[in-house]
Tab-separated table of C-alpha atoms and ligand atoms in Angstrom:
chain	number	residue	atom	x	y	z
A	1021	MET	CA	-0.038	-0.060	0.156
A	1022	SER	CA	1.542	3.285	-1.034
A	1023	GLN	CA	1.656	5.713	1.738
A	1024	ARG	CA	0.895	9.590	1.300
A	1025	ILE	CA	4.555	11.716	1.380
A	1026	TYR	CA	4.933	15.355	2.065
A	1027	ALA	CA	7.478	17.430	0.489
A	1028	ALA	CA	8.761	20.010	2.947
A	1029	ILE	CA	11.145	23.127	2.837
A	1030	ASP	CA	12.557	25.088	5.481
A	1031	VAL	CA	13.814	28.740	4.486
A	1032	GLY	CA	16.292	29.954	7.489
A	1033	GLY	CA	18.735	32.680	7.743
A	1034	THR	CA	21.634	29.975	8.015
A	1035	LYS	CA	20.279	27.109	5.764
A	1036	LEU	CA	17.910	25.735	3.211
A	1037	ALA	CA	16.691	22.697	3.735
A	1038	ALA	CA	13.952	20.176	1.951
A	1039	GLY	CA	12.767	16.984	2.565
A	1040	LEU	CA	10.284	14.134	1.993
A	1041	VAL	CA	7.927	13.194	5.153
A	1042	ARG	CA	5.776	10.441	5.275
A	1043	ASP	CA	2.139	10.902	6.666
A	1044	ASP	CA	2.985	9.531	10.125
A	1045	GLY	CA	5.643	12.184	10.297
A	1046	GLU	CA	9.057	9.988	9.401
A	1047	LEU	CA	11.306	12.319	7.584
A	1048	LEU	CA	12.456	10.032	4.712
A	1049	ARG	CA	14.943	12.285	2.631
A	1050	ARG	CA	16.970	15.459	3.576
A	1051	VAL	CA	19.020	17.566	1.680
A	1052	GLU	CA	20.402	21.134	2.771
A	1053	LEU	CA	22.452	23.833	1.475
A	1054	PRO	CA	23.860	26.741	2.880
A	1055	THR	CA	21.617	29.875	2.655
A	1056	PRO	CA	23.575	32.233	0.274
A	1057	VAL	CA	22.477	35.290	2.468
A	1058	ARG	CA	24.832	37.834	0.429
A	1059	GLY	CA	23.358	36.311	-2.950
A	1060	THR	CA	20.514	37.911	-5.149
A	1061	ALA	CA	17.275	37.119	-5.178
A	1062	ASP	CA	17.788	34.701	-7.999
A	1063	GLU	CA	20.484	33.126	-6.410
A	1064	VAL	CA	19.002	32.276	-3.271
A	1065	LEU	CA	16.061	30.984	-5.299
A	1066	ALA	CA	18.312	28.917	-7.376
A	1067	ALA	CA	19.851	27.157	-4.002
A	1068	LEU	CA	16.358	26.177	-3.243
A	1069	ALA	CA	15.658	24.878	-6.844
A	1070	GLU	CA	18.450	22.790	-6.741
A	1071	LEU	CA	17.104	21.095	-3.393
A	1072	LEU	CA	13.738	20.693	-5.122
A	1073	ASP	CA	15.330	19.126	-8.040
A	1074	ALA	CA	17.067	16.570	-5.418
A	1075	LEU	CA	14.022	15.848	-4.042
A	1076	ALA	CA	12.144	15.088	-7.784
A	1077	ALA	CA	14.985	12.840	-8.383
A	1078	GLU	CA	13.580	10.340	-5.766
A	1079	PRO	CA	11.205	7.829	-6.950
A	1080	MET	CA	8.922	8.169	-3.836
A	1081	TRP	CA	7.975	12.118	-5.272
A	1082	ALA	CA	5.387	10.418	-7.176
A	1083	GLN	CA	3.701	10.021	-4.025
A	1084	ALA	CA	4.379	13.670	-2.862
A	1085	SER	CA	0.941	15.122	-2.588
A	1086	GLY	CA	1.988	19.107	-1.696
A	1087	VAL	CA	4.669	21.319	-0.750
A	1088	GLY	CA	4.747	22.350	2.914
A	1089	VAL	CA	6.861	25.691	3.138
A	1090	GLY	CA	8.146	27.029	6.510
A	1091	SER	CA	9.842	30.456	6.291
A	1092	ALA	CA	11.399	32.831	8.736
A	1093	GLY	CA	9.581	35.896	8.685
A	1094	PRO	CA	8.143	38.324	8.266
A	1095	LEU	CA	5.784	36.914	5.839
A	1096	ASP	CA	2.401	36.982	4.285
A	1097	PRO	CA	0.803	33.660	3.637
A	1098	GLN	CA	-2.431	35.153	1.565
A	1099	ARG	CA	-0.039	36.785	-0.909
A	1100	GLY	CA	2.600	33.821	-0.731
A	1101	THR	CA	5.359	36.484	0.149
A	1102	VAL	CA	8.221	36.530	2.505
A	1103	SER	CA	10.637	38.894	3.626
A	1104	PRO	CA	13.216	36.861	5.963
A	1105	VAL	CA	15.193	39.216	8.295
A	1106	ASN	CA	18.328	37.137	7.454
A	1107	ILE	CA	17.689	37.270	3.524
A	1108	PRO	CA	18.267	40.740	2.783
A	1109	ALA	CA	17.402	39.882	-1.091
A	1110	TRP	CA	14.263	38.667	-0.398
A	1111	ARG	CA	11.493	41.492	0.183
A	1112	ASP	CA	8.158	40.755	-0.366
A	1113	PHE	CA	9.436	37.761	-2.428
A	1114	PRO	CA	6.960	35.801	-4.131
A	1115	LEU	CA	8.162	32.215	-2.629
A	1116	VAL	CA	4.773	30.435	-3.090
A	1117	ALA	CA	4.626	31.421	-6.886
A	1118	GLN	CA	8.038	30.594	-7.445
A	1119	ILE	CA	7.693	27.042	-5.858
A	1120	THR	CA	4.404	26.463	-7.464
A	1121	ALA	CA	6.454	27.245	-11.036
A	1122	HIS	CA	9.217	25.063	-10.419
A	1123	PRO	CA	8.823	22.190	-13.259
A	1124	ALA	CA	8.591	19.193	-10.797
A	1125	VAL	CA	5.744	20.952	-8.552
A	1126	ALA	CA	4.006	22.511	-11.667
A	1127	GLU	CA	3.911	19.267	-13.822
A	1128	ARG	CA	1.760	17.638	-10.853
A	1129	SER	CA	0.047	20.828	-9.811
A	1130	LEU	CA	1.077	20.356	-6.234
A	1131	PRO	CA	-0.401	22.683	-3.396
A	1132	VAL	CA	2.096	25.097	-1.787
A	1133	GLU	CA	1.323	25.878	1.832
A	1134	LEU	CA	3.320	28.497	3.545
A	1135	THR	CA	3.570	28.930	7.083
A	1136	GLY	CA	5.968	30.959	9.514
A	1137	ASP	CA	8.936	29.075	10.870
A	1138	ALA	CA	7.593	29.071	14.591
A	1139	SER	CA	4.209	28.137	13.507
A	1140	ALA	CA	5.810	25.354	11.636
A	1141	MET	CA	7.735	24.292	14.386
A	1142	ALA	CA	4.693	24.031	17.101
A	1143	ALA	CA	2.991	21.998	14.316
A	1144	GLY	CA	5.883	19.790	14.210
A	1145	GLU	CA	6.234	19.497	17.876
A	1146	HIS	CA	2.637	18.444	18.071
A	1147	TRP	CA	2.901	15.919	15.268
A	1148	ARG	CA	6.028	14.251	16.366
A	1149	GLY	CA	7.386	16.221	19.663
A	1150	ALA	CA	6.973	17.155	22.999
A	1151	ALA	CA	3.376	18.591	22.183
A	1152	ARG	CA	2.137	15.337	21.111
A	1153	GLY	CA	-1.303	14.537	22.907
A	1154	TYR	CA	-2.213	17.789	23.983
A	1155	ASP	CA	-4.750	19.866	22.322
A	1156	GLN	CA	-3.482	23.350	23.818
A	1157	ALA	CA	0.033	24.222	23.160
A	1158	LEU	CA	2.406	27.083	23.070
A	1159	CYS	CA	5.748	26.312	21.405
A	1160	LEU	CA	8.292	28.714	21.825
A	1161	VAL	CA	11.539	29.543	19.760
A	1162	VAL	CA	13.882	31.288	21.566
A	1163	SER	CA	17.086	32.341	19.718
A	1164	THR	CA	17.725	35.624	17.846
A	1165	GLY	CA	14.121	36.493	18.508
A	1166	VAL	CA	11.568	35.050	20.733
A	1167	GLY	CA	9.210	33.194	18.340
A	1168	ALA	CA	5.991	31.084	18.927
A	1169	GLY	CA	3.323	29.143	17.199
A	1170	LEU	CA	-0.066	27.896	18.824
A	1171	ILE	CA	-1.959	24.586	18.828
A	1172	LEU	CA	-5.429	25.344	19.764
A	1173	ASP	CA	-8.166	22.543	19.969
A	1174	GLY	CA	-5.694	20.095	18.494
A	1175	ARG	CA	-5.147	22.277	15.491
A	1176	LEU	CA	-2.553	24.566	14.197
A	1177	ARG	CA	-3.568	28.135	14.480
A	1178	THR	CA	-1.866	30.849	12.633
A	1179	GLY	CA	-4.877	33.296	12.453
A	1180	PRO	CA	-5.809	35.449	9.256
A	1181	SER	CA	-2.513	37.120	8.989
A	1182	GLY	CA	-0.489	33.904	9.592
A	1183	ASN	CA	1.224	35.612	12.772
A	1184	ALA	CA	-0.827	34.485	15.585
A	1185	GLY	CA	1.107	33.214	18.614
A	1186	HIS	CA	3.611	36.065	18.438
A	1187	LEU	CA	4.734	35.958	22.388
A	1188	GLY	CA	8.317	37.709	21.827
A	1189	HIS	CA	6.563	41.062	20.981
A	1190	ILE	CA	3.921	40.928	23.977
A	1191	SER	CA	5.076	43.948	26.231
A	1192	ILE	CA	5.792	42.963	29.866
A	1193	GLU	CA	7.635	45.679	30.869
A	1194	THR	CA	5.591	48.853	30.316
A	1195	ASP	CA	8.549	51.061	30.861
A	1196	GLY	CA	11.082	48.747	29.184
A	1197	GLU	CA	13.666	48.948	26.436
A	1198	ASP	CA	12.779	49.866	23.098
A	1199	CYS	CA	12.245	46.674	20.630
A	1200	PRO	CA	13.041	46.406	17.174
A	1201	CYS	CA	9.013	45.895	16.880
A	1202	GLY	CA	8.586	49.525	17.491
A	1203	SER	CA	7.032	48.839	20.854
A	1204	LEU	CA	8.707	48.500	24.273
A	1205	GLY	CA	9.671	45.670	27.141
A	1206	CYS	CA	8.804	43.140	24.875
A	1207	VAL	CA	9.577	39.587	26.226
A	1208	GLU	CA	11.904	39.144	23.058
A	1209	THR	CA	13.622	42.249	24.726
A	1210	LEU	CA	14.525	40.035	28.162
A	1211	ALA	CA	14.626	36.750	26.783
A	1212	SER	CA	16.293	36.458	23.313
A	1213	GLY	CA	19.951	35.459	22.834
A	1214	PRO	CA	21.343	38.834	22.150
A	1215	SER	CA	19.180	40.290	24.975
A	1216	ILE	CA	20.685	38.041	27.140
A	1217	THR	CA	24.135	38.638	26.014
A	1218	ARG	CA	23.700	42.686	26.123
A	1219	TRP	CA	22.330	42.667	29.376
A	1220	SER	CA	25.161	40.543	30.801
A	1221	LEU	CA	27.612	42.942	29.080
A	1222	ARG	CA	25.693	46.108	30.887
A	1223	GLN	CA	26.006	44.487	34.007
A	1224	GLY	CA	30.182	44.113	33.518
A	1225	TRP	CA	30.087	40.745	32.599
A	1226	ARG	CA	33.280	40.285	30.169
A	1227	PRO	CA	34.790	37.114	27.845
A	1228	GLY	CA	37.221	35.303	29.767
A	1229	ALA	CA	39.985	35.721	27.272
A	1230	ILE	CA	41.832	39.355	27.426
A	1231	PRO	CA	40.901	41.495	24.211
A	1232	PRO	CA	44.390	41.739	21.995
A	1233	ALA	CA	46.317	44.821	22.821
A	1234	GLY	CA	45.405	47.666	20.233
A	1235	SER	CA	41.897	45.946	19.704
A	1236	ASP	CA	38.535	47.691	20.021
A	1237	PRO	CA	36.629	46.425	22.994
A	1238	ALA	CA	33.384	47.087	21.254
A	1239	GLU	CA	34.450	44.697	18.472
A	1240	PHE	CA	35.923	42.196	20.963
A	1241	THR	CA	32.769	41.869	22.679
A	1242	SER	CA	30.497	41.739	19.643
A	1243	HIS	CA	31.440	38.305	18.961
A	1244	VAL	CA	30.203	37.069	22.496
A	1245	THR	CA	26.988	34.867	22.028
A	1246	ALA	CA	24.552	33.445	24.781
A	1247	ALA	CA	26.302	30.047	24.415
A	1248	ASP	CA	29.366	31.921	26.124
A	1249	ILE	CA	26.860	33.638	28.719
A	1250	ALA	CA	25.518	29.750	29.561
A	1251	ALA	CA	29.290	28.553	29.575
A	1252	SER	CA	29.982	31.197	32.122
A	1253	ALA	CA	27.026	30.772	34.169
A	1254	VAL	CA	28.110	27.346	34.292
A	1255	SER	CA	31.241	27.811	35.837
A	1256	GLY	CA	29.387	30.017	38.449
A	1257	ASN	CA	29.736	33.518	37.193
A	1258	GLN	CA	27.161	35.439	39.003
A	1259	ILE	CA	26.342	37.895	36.265
A	1260	ALA	CA	25.749	35.066	33.770
A	1261	ILE	CA	23.603	33.348	36.344
A	1262	ALA	CA	21.359	36.328	36.843
A	1263	ALA	CA	21.027	36.819	32.778
A	1264	PHE	CA	19.450	33.308	32.445
A	1265	GLU	CA	17.318	34.067	35.797
A	1266	ARG	CA	16.115	37.000	34.172
A	1267	ALA	CA	15.437	35.459	30.887
A	1268	GLY	CA	13.521	32.495	32.324
A	1269	ARG	CA	11.430	34.934	34.527
A	1270	ALA	CA	10.448	36.741	31.280
A	1271	LEU	CA	9.415	33.715	29.629
A	1272	ALA	CA	7.587	32.639	32.713
A	1273	VAL	CA	5.452	35.915	32.749
A	1274	GLY	CA	4.669	35.341	28.737
A	1275	ILE	CA	3.608	31.806	29.361
A	1276	ALA	CA	1.457	32.673	32.272
A	1277	ALA	CA	-0.487	35.161	30.389
A	1278	THR	CA	-0.874	32.959	27.323
A	1279	ALA	CA	-2.189	30.177	29.781
A	1280	ALA	CA	-4.641	32.247	31.560
A	1281	LEU	CA	-5.863	33.685	27.825
A	1282	LEU	CA	-5.873	30.301	26.248
A	1283	ASP	CA	-6.058	27.563	28.823
A	1284	LEU	CA	-2.873	26.052	28.223
A	1285	GLN	CA	-1.772	22.599	28.870
A	1286	VAL	CA	1.864	22.769	27.799
A	1287	ALA	CA	4.638	25.339	26.916
A	1288	VAL	CA	7.302	23.417	24.845
A	1289	ILE	CA	10.451	25.465	24.468
A	1290	GLY	CA	12.988	25.075	21.619
A	1291	GLY	CA	15.649	27.365	19.951
A	1292	GLY	CA	19.443	27.768	20.788
A	1293	VAL	CA	18.805	29.600	23.934
A	1294	SER	CA	17.109	26.418	25.199
A	1295	LYS	CA	20.063	24.417	24.857
A	1296	ALA	CA	21.167	25.899	28.086
A	1297	GLY	CA	18.721	23.367	29.429
A	1298	PRO	CA	18.736	23.578	33.406
A	1299	LEU	CA	20.362	27.002	33.245
A	1300	LEU	CA	17.173	28.318	31.488
A	1301	PHE	CA	14.296	25.619	32.330
A	1302	ASP	CA	14.767	26.146	35.977
A	1303	PRO	CA	14.201	29.759	36.646
A	1304	LEU	CA	11.559	29.518	33.979
A	1305	ARG	CA	9.513	26.879	36.067
A	1306	ARG	CA	10.319	28.578	39.296
A	1307	HIS	CA	8.851	31.815	38.122
A	1308	LEU	CA	6.102	30.109	36.270
A	1309	LYS	CA	4.704	28.718	39.711
A	1310	ARG	CA	4.616	32.646	40.916
A	1311	TYR	CA	3.071	33.928	37.725
A	1312	ALA	CA	0.557	31.356	36.681
A	1313	SER	CA	-1.479	31.851	39.814
A	1314	LEU	CA	-5.028	30.653	38.586
A	1315	SER	CA	-6.436	27.366	39.235
A	1316	TYR	CA	-6.172	26.394	35.397
A	1317	THR	CA	-3.032	27.399	34.903
A	1318	GLN	CA	-1.061	25.801	37.889
A	1319	ASP	CA	-0.499	22.579	36.289
A	1320	ILE	CA	0.951	23.630	32.733
A	1321	ALA	CA	3.842	21.632	31.832
A	1322	VAL	CA	6.955	23.044	30.623
A	1323	MET	CA	8.957	20.832	28.066
A	1324	PRO	CA	11.799	21.221	25.857
A	1325	ALA	CA	11.612	20.756	22.274
A	1326	ALA	CA	11.824	17.097	21.424
A	1327	CYS	CA	11.003	17.040	17.432
A	1328	ASP	CA	14.218	16.637	15.345
A	1329	ASP	CA	14.486	18.667	12.392
A	1330	ALA	CA	11.296	20.534	13.908
A	1331	GLY	CA	11.580	22.931	10.847
A	1332	LEU	CA	10.935	20.495	8.184
A	1333	ILE	CA	8.536	18.111	9.724
A	1334	GLY	CA	6.881	20.985	10.899
A	1335	ALA	CA	6.181	22.452	7.416
A	1336	ALA	CA	5.108	19.101	6.497
A	1337	ALA	CA	2.482	18.982	9.547
A	1338	ALA	CA	1.130	22.258	8.614
A	1339	LEU	CA	0.213	20.798	5.252
A	1340	ALA	CA	-0.859	17.640	6.915
A	1341	ILE	CA	-2.751	18.657	10.057
A	1342	GLY	CA	-3.212	22.299	8.639
A	1343	GLY	CA	-6.297	23.938	9.794
A	1344	THR	CA	-4.555	27.393	9.631
A	1345	GLY	CA	-6.521	30.397	10.621
B	662	LIG	ZN1	8.579	43.853	20.282
């Protein structure tokens, strides 16, 4: 008996990936290329076309029933356009139209479904990862920014604009730091990787190595990442520990608010900053007990993301279990 197969594409600022995913969520084939971030719009598209060519050369391509596309935002799913922050050549780029026009897709008139990367991750975690079996789930991606996607009543919900779940830009400090989104005191200004680094440096944290003589200290510290702060926290640095405490608390406030609004059962945390493990999860869970005070919010589970390759599997999941809007 032949099984249904979904083609999946994951557009990120670091890599472009494509795969074939079986209808039980198993990733059967995977190919990737580095994203030509300094390339022209056509060069980025050519890299994507090369990945689609590789998938279309697989015999099981014949069973593909659609193409799920997860992309870094901002994006407009109704117009099928994307403007990924880290791919400057693509601004209002007609990604859906371009994929639809790829010969292997056009020849079979395959539907193409575009989903934001955080929503795709939520769909992937619900299908194959930590949110499996839960009807009300919030899935966060804590990395350069703080993205999130929502599973409500067992379905992925992205809203009419495709952007529902943007927890990173909920303001939790009414007189807080300016946020690139235009608001201030957003969750992202306290919990993203760059905000953890920025705050640590402001508090006087410095990298272990001594800046080479004559080097610009600002340049020296510009390469610091949240992973450096995490390593420093593990070795007992109090500023670094406090930075993760602060980030965990901000996430707890955001999750508690979402739980109160939406009667959540689980919050799943993925993204690079979540790799800090207990450094982030311990304060997050501790503060959540304090902020999630209503009876129906007190038992919310907080779990690390568990779906390998959630970007690709999620893009296929959005197509498979869909229900966008
Ligand atoms: Zn914001």
